mmCIF file of C-alpha atoms (C1' of nucleotides) in Angstrom:
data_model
loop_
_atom_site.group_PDB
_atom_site.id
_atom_site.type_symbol
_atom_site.label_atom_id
_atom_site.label_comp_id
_atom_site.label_asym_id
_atom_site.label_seq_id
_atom_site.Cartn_x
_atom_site.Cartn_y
_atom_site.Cartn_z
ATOM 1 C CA UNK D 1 38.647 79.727 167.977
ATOM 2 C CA UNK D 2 38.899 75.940 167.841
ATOM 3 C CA UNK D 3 41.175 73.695 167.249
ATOM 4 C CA UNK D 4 40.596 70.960 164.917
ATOM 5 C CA UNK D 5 42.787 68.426 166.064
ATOM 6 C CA UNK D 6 40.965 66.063 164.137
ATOM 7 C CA UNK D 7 42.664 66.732 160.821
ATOM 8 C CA UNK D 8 45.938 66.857 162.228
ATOM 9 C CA UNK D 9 46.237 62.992 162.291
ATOM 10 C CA UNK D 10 45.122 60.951 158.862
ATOM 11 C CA UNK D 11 43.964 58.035 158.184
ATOM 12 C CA UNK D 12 40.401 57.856 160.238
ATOM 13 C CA UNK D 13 42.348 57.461 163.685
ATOM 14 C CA UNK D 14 41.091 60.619 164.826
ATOM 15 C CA UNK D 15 41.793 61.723 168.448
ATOM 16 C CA UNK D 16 40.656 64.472 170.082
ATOM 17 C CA UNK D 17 41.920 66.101 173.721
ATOM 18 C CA UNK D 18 40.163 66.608 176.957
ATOM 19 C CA UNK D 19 38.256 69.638 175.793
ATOM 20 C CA UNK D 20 36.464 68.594 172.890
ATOM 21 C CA UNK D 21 35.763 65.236 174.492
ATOM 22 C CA UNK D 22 34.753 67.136 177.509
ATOM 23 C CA UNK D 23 32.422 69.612 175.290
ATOM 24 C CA UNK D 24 30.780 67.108 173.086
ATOM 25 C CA UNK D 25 29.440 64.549 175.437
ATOM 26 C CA UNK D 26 28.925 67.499 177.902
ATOM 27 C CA UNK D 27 30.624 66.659 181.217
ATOM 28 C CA UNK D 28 33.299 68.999 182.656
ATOM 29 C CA UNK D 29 37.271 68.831 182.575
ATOM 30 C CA UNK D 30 37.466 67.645 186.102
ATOM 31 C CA UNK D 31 34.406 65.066 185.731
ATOM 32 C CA UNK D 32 36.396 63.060 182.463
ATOM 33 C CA UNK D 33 39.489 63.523 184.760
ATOM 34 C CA UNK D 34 37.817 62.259 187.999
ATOM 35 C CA UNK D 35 36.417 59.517 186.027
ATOM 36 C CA UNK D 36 40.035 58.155 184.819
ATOM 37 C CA UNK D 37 40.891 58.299 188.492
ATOM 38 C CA UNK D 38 37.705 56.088 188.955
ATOM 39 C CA UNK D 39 38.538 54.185 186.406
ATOM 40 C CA UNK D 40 35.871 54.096 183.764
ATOM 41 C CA UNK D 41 37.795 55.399 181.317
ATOM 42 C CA UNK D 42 41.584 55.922 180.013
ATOM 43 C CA UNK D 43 42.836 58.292 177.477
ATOM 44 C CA UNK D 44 44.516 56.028 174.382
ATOM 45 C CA UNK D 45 47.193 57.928 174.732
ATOM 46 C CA UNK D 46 49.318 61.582 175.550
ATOM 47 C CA UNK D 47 51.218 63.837 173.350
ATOM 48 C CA UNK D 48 54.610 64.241 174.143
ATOM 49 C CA UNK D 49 53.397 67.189 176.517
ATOM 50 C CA UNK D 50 51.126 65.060 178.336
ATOM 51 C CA UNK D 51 47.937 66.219 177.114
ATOM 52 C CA UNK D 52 45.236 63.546 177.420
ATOM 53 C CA UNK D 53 43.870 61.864 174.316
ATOM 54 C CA UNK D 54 41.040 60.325 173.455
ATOM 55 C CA UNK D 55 38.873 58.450 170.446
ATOM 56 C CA UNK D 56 35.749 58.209 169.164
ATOM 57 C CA UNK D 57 35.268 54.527 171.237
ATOM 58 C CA UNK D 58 36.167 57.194 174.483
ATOM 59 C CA UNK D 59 33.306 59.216 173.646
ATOM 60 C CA UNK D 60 30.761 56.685 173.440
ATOM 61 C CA UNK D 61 31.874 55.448 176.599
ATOM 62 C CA UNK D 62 31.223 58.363 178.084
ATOM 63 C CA UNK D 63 28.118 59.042 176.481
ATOM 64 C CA UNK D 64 26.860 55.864 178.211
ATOM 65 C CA UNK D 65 27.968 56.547 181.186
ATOM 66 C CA UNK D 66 25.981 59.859 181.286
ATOM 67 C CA UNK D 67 22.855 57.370 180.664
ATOM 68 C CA UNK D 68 23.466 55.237 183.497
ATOM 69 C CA UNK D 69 23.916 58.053 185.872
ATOM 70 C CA UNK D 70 20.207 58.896 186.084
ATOM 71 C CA UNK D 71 19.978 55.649 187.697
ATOM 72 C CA UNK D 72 22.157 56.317 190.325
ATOM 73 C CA UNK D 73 24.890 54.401 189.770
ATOM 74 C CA UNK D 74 27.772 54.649 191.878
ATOM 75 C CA UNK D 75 31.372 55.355 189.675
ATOM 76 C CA UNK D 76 32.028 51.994 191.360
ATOM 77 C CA UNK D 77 28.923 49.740 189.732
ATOM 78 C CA UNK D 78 29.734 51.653 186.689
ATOM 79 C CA UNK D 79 33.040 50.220 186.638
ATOM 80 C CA UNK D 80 31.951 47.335 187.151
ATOM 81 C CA UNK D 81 29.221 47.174 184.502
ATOM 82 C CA UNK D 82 31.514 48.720 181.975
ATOM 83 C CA UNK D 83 34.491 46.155 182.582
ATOM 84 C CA UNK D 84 31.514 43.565 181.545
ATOM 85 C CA UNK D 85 30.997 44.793 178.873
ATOM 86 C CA UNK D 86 34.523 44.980 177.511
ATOM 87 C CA UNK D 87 35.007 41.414 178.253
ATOM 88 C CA UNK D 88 32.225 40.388 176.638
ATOM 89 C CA UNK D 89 33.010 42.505 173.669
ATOM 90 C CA UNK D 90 36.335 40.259 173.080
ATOM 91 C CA UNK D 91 35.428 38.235 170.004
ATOM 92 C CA UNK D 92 37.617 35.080 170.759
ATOM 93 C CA UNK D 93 35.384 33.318 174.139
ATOM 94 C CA UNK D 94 34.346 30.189 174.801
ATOM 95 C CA UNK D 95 30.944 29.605 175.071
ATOM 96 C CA UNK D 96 30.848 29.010 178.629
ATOM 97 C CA UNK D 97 32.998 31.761 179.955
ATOM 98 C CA UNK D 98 30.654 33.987 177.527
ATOM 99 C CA UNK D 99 27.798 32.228 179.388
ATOM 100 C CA UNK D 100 29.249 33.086 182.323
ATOM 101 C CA UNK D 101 29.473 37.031 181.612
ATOM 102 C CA UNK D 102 25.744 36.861 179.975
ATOM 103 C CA UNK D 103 24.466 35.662 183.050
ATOM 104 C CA UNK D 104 26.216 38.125 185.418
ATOM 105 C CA UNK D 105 24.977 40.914 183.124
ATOM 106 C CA UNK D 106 21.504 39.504 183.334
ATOM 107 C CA UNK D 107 22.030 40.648 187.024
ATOM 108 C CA UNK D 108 22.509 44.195 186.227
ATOM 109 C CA UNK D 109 20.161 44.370 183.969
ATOM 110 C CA UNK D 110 17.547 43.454 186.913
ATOM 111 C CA UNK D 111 19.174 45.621 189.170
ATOM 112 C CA UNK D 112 18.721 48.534 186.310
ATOM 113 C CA UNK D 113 15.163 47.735 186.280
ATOM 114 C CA UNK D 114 15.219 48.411 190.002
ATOM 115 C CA UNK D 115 16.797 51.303 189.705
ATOM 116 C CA UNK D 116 14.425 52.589 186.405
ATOM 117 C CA UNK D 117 11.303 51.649 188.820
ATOM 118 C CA UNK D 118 12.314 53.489 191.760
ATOM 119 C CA UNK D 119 13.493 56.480 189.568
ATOM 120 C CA UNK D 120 9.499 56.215 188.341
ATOM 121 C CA UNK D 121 8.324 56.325 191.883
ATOM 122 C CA UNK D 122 10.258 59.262 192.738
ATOM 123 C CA UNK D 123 8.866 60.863 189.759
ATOM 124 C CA UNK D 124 5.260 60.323 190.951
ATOM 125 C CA UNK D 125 6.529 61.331 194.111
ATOM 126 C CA UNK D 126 7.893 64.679 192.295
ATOM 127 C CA UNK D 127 4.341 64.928 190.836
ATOM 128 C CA UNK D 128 2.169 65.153 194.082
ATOM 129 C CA UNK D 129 4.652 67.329 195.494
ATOM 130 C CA UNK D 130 4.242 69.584 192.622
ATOM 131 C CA UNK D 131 0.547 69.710 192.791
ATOM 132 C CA UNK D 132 0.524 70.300 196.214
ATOM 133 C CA UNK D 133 2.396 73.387 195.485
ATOM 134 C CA UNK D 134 -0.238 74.408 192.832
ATOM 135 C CA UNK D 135 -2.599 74.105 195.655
ATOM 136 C CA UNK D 136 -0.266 76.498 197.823
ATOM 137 C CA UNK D 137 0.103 78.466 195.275
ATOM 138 C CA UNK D 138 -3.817 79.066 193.989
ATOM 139 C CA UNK D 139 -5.411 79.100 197.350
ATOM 140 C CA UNK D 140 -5.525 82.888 197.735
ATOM 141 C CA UNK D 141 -7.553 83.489 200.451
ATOM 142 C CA UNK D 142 -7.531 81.811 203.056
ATOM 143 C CA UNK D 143 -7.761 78.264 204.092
ATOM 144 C CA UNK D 144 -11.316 78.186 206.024
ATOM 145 C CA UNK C 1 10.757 47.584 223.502
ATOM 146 C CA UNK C 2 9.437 51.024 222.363
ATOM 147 C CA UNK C 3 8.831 53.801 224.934
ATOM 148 C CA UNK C 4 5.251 55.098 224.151
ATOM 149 C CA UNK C 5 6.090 58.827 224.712
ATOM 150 C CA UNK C 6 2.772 59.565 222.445
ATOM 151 C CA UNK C 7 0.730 58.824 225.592
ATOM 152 C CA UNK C 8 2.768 59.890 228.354
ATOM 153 C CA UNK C 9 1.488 63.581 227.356
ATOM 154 C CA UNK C 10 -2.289 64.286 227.013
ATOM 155 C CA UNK C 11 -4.583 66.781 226.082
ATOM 156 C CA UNK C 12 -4.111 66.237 221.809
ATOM 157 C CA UNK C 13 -0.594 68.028 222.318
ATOM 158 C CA UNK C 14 1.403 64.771 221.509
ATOM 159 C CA UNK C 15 5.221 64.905 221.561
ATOM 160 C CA UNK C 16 7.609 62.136 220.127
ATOM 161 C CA UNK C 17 11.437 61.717 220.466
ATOM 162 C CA UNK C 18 13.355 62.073 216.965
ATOM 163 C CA UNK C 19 13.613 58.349 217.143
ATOM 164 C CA UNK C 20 10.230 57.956 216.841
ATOM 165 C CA UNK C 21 9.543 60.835 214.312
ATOM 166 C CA UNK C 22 12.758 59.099 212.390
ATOM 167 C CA UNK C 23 10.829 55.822 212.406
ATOM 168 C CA UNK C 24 7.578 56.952 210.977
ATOM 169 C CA UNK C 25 9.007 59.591 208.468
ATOM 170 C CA UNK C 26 11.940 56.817 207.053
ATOM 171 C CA UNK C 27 14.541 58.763 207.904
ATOM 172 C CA UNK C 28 17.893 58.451 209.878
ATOM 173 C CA UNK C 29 18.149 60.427 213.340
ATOM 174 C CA UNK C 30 21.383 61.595 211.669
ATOM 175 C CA UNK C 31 19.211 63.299 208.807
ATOM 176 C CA UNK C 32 17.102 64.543 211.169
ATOM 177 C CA UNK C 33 19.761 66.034 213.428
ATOM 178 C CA UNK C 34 21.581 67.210 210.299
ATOM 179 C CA UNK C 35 18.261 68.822 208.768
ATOM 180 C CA UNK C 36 18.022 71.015 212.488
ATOM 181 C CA UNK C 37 21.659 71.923 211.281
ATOM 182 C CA UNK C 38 20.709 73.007 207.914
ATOM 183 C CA UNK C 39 17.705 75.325 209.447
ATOM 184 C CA UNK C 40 14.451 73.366 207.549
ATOM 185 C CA UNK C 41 13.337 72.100 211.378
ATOM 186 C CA UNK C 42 13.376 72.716 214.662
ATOM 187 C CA UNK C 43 12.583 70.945 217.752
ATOM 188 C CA UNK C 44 9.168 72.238 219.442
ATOM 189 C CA UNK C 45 11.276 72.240 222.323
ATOM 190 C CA UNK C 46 13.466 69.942 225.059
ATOM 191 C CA UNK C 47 13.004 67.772 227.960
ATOM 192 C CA UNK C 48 14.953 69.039 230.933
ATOM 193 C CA UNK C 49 18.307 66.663 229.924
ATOM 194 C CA UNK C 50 18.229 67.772 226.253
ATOM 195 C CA UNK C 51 16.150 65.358 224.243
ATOM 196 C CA UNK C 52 14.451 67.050 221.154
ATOM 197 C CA UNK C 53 10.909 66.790 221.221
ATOM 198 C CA UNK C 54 8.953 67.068 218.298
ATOM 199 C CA UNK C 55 5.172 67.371 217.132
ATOM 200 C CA UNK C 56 2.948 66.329 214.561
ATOM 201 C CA UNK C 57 3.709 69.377 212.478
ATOM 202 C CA UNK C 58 7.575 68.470 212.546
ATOM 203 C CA UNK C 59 6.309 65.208 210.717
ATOM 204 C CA UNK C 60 4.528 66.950 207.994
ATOM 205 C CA UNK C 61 7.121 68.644 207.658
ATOM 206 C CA UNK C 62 9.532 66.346 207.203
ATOM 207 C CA UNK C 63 7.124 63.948 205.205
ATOM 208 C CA UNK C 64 7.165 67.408 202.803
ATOM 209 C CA UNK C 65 10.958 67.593 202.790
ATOM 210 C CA UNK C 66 10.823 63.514 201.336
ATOM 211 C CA UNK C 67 8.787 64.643 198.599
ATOM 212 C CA UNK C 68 10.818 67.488 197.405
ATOM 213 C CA UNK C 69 14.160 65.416 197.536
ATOM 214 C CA UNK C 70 13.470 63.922 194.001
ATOM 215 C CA UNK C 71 13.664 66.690 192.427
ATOM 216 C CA UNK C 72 16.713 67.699 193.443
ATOM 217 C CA UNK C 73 16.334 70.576 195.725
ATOM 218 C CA UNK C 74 19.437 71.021 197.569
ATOM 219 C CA UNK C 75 18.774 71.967 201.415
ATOM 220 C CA UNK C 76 19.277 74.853 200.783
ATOM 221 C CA UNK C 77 16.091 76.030 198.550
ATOM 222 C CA UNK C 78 14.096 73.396 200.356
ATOM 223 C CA UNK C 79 15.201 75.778 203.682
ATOM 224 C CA UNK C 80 13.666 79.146 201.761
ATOM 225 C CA UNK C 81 10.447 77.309 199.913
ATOM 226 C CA UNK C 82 9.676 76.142 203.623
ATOM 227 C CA UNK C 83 10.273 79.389 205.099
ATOM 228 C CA UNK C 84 8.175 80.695 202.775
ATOM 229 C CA UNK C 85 5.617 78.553 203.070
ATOM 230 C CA UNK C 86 5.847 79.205 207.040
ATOM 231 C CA UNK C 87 5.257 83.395 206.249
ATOM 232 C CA UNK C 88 2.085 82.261 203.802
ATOM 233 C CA UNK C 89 0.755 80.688 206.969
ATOM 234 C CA UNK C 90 0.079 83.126 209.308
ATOM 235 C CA UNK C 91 -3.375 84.138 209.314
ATOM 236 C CA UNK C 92 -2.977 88.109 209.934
ATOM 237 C CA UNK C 93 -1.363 89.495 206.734
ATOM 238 C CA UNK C 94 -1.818 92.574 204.717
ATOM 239 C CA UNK C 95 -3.193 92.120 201.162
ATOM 240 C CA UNK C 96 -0.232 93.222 199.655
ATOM 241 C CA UNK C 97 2.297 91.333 201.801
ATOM 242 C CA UNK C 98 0.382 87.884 200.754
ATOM 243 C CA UNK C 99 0.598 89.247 196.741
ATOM 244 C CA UNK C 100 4.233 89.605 197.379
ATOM 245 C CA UNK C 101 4.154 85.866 199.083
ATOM 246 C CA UNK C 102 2.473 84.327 196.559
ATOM 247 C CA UNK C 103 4.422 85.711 193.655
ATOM 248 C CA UNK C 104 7.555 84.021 195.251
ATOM 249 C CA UNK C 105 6.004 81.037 195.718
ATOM 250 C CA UNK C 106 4.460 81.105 191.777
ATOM 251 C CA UNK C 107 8.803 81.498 191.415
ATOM 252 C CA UNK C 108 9.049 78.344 193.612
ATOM 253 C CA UNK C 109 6.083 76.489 191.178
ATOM 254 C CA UNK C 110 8.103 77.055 188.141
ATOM 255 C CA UNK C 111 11.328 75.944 189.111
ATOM 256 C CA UNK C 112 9.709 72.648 190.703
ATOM 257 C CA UNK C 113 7.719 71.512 187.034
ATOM 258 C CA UNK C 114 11.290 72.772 185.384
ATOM 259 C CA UNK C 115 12.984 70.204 187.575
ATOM 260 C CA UNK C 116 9.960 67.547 187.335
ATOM 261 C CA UNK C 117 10.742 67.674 183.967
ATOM 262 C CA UNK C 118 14.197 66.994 183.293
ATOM 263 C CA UNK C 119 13.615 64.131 186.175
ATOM 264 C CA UNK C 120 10.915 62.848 183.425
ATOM 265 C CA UNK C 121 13.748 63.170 180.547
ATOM 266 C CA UNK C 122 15.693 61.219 183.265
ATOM 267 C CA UNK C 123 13.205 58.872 183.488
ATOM 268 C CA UNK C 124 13.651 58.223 179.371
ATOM 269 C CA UNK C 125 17.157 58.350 179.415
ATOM 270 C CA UNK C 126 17.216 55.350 182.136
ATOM 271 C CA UNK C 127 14.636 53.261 180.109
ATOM 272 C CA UNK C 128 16.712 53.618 176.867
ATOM 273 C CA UNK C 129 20.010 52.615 178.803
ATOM 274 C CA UNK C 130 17.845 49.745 180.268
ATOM 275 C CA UNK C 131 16.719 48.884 176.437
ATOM 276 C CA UNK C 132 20.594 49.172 175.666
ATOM 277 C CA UNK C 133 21.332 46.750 178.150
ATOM 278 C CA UNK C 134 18.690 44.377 177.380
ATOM 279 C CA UNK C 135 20.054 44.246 173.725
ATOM 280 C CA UNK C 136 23.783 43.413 174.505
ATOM 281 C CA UNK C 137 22.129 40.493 177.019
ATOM 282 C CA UNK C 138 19.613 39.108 174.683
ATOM 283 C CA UNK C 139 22.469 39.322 172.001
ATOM 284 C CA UNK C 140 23.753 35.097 172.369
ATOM 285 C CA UNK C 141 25.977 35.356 169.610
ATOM 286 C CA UNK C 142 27.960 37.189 167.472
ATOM 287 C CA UNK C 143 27.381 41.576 166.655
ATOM 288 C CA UNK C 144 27.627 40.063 162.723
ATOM 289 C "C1'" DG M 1 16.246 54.401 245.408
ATOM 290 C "C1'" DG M 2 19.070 51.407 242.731
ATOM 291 C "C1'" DA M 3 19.712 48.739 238.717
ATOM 292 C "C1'" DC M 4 18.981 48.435 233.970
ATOM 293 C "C1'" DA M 5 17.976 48.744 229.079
ATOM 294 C "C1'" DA M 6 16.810 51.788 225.679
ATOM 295 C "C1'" DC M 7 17.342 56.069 224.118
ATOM 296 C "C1'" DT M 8 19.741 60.333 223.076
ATOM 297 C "C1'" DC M 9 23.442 63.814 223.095
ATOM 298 C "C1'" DG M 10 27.350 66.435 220.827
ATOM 299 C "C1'" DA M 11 31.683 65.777 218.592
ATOM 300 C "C1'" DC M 12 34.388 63.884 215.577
ATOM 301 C "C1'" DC M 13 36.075 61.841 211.240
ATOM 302 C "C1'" DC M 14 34.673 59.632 206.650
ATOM 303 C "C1'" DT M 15 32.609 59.294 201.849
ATOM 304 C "C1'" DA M 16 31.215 60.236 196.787
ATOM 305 C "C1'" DA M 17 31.358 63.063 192.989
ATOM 306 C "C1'" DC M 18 32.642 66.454 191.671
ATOM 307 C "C1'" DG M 19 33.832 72.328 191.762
ATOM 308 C "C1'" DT M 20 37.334 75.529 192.107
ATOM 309 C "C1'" DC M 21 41.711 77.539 192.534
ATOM 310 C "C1'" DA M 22 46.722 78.130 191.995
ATOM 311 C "C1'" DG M 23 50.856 77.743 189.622
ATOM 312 C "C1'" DC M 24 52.936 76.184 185.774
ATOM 313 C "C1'" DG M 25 53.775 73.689 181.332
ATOM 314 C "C1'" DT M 26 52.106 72.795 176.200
ATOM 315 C "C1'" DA M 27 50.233 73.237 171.267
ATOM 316 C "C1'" DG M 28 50.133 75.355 167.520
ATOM 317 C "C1'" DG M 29 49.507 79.558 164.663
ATOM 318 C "C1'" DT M 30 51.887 83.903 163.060
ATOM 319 C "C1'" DA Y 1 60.046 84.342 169.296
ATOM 320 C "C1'" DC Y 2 55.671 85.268 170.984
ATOM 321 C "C1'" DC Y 3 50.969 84.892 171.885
ATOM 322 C "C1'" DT Y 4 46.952 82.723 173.527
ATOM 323 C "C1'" DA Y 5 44.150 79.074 174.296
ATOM 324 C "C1'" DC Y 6 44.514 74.786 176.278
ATOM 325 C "C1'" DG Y 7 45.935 71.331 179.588
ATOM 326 C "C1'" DC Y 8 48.548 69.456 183.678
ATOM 327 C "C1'" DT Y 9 48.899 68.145 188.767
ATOM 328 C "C1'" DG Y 10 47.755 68.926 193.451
ATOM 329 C "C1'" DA Y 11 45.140 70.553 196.941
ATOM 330 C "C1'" DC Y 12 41.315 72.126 199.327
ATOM 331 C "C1'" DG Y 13 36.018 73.038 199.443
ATOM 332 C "C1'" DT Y 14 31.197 71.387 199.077
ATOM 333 C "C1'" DT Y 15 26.823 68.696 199.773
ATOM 334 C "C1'" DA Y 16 24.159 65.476 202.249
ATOM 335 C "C1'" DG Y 17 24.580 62.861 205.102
ATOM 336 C "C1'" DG Y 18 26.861 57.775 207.514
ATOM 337 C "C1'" DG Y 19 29.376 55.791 211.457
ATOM 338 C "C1'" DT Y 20 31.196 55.737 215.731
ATOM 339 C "C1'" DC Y 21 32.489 57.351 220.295
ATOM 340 C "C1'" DG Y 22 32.012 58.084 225.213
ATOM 341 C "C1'" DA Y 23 28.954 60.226 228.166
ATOM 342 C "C1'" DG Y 24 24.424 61.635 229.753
ATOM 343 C "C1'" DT Y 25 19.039 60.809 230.110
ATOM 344 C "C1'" DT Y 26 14.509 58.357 230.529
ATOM 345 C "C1'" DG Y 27 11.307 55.194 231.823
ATOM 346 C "C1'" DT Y 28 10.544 50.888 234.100
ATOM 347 C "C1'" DC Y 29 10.958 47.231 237.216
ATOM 348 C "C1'" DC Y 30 12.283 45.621 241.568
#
DNA sequence: GGACAACTCGACCCTAACGTCAGCGTAGGT
DNA sequence: ACCTACGCTGACGTTAGGGTCGAGTTGTCC
């Protein structure tokens, strides 16, 4: 039986603890946990009990976070790349400090593409060793 | 300076030294060592103070083991699809044995396209990140 | 037959990104 | 008050190696 948390608190400031969070972007307890440790994400706030929890900005956060990781992304660059992005989402920059931050996130966005071409290699990779299995596998007799 | 061990044996029965086999298959002597550890390859044998000798088989081999690391196999399964692959070798085996062999190995097939294919879903999450990333960058000014 | 550089050995500790377990406290419904 | 599901911290385990150490081994050159 769930909980629905969500109605307990009114006026659209829903919040939601560890397990939903956990259960609807689809990571594990200890993963959202390690990943406060890390540093990628906080909790808004406790209850009184300290239970963790979190909004609906936390679970987008997360969801990204889940995209980056097939590119290998260490916790660390994550960081890193999500930091960025919360500065630059501050409304209230100059133009050249917001220059600044658009040019260091044109860096990641080249060193995404890296990553997003290797990943494609090792996927051709992953192909040939595939079909070299199917060739295992259909050769029944024998190999002369 | 490298020590041409290739030559130093003749008769087509060439032996290298793992830092030679490390060179040409791209991996670390460390992996190498640590692989030996995690029984997918042993030495063909030792010189008399302990250096492992390898042949051109170990190479294949270990090219092999490169190709399955994209998809994830841990050591572990690489360890039994190699073994397996060792027992579908040998020349002298009973009909029935090689049926039995095989059907593994048609086990082994499946599990590799299941895993080629959520490193292809991979491969779409990473490009939509990348797209995601592209947008906040090319975005100059304001969300509004 | 000694010097020497390059190579290798085993042993050890270290890391990232979690999994898993234990023991104990909390949230909220009845 | 009680129950049960849920969550907390802390600690250790795991995988696939990386780094480093001092000590031993090879091949080569003199």
């Amino acid at each position: 039986m769930r909980r629905n948390v969500s109605r307990s608190d009114a006026a659209r400031g829903d919040v939601y603890q560890i397990g939903d969070v956990a259960e609807r972007v689809g990571l594990s307890l200890r993963t959202v946990r390690y990943y406060e440790e890390a540093g990628l994400l906080m909790p808004v706030g406790r209850t009184v009990g300290g239970f963790r929890l979190y909004d609906a900005d936390a679970i987008e956060r997360l969801l990204l976070i889940r995209k980056m990781k097939p590119l290998g992304f260490t916790l660390e660059e994550m960081r890193s790349l999500l930091t960025l992005r919360d500065e630059l989402a501050a409304p209230d920059l100059a133009a050249d400090t917001r220059a600044a931050l658009q040019e260091r996130l044109g860096t990641w966005v080249l060193l995404a593409e890296e990553k997003l071409s290797t990943l494609r290699e090792q996927v051709s990779v992953a192909e040939s060793f595939v079909g070299g299995l199917h060739d295992d596998a259909d050769r029944r007799g024998g190999t002369a």
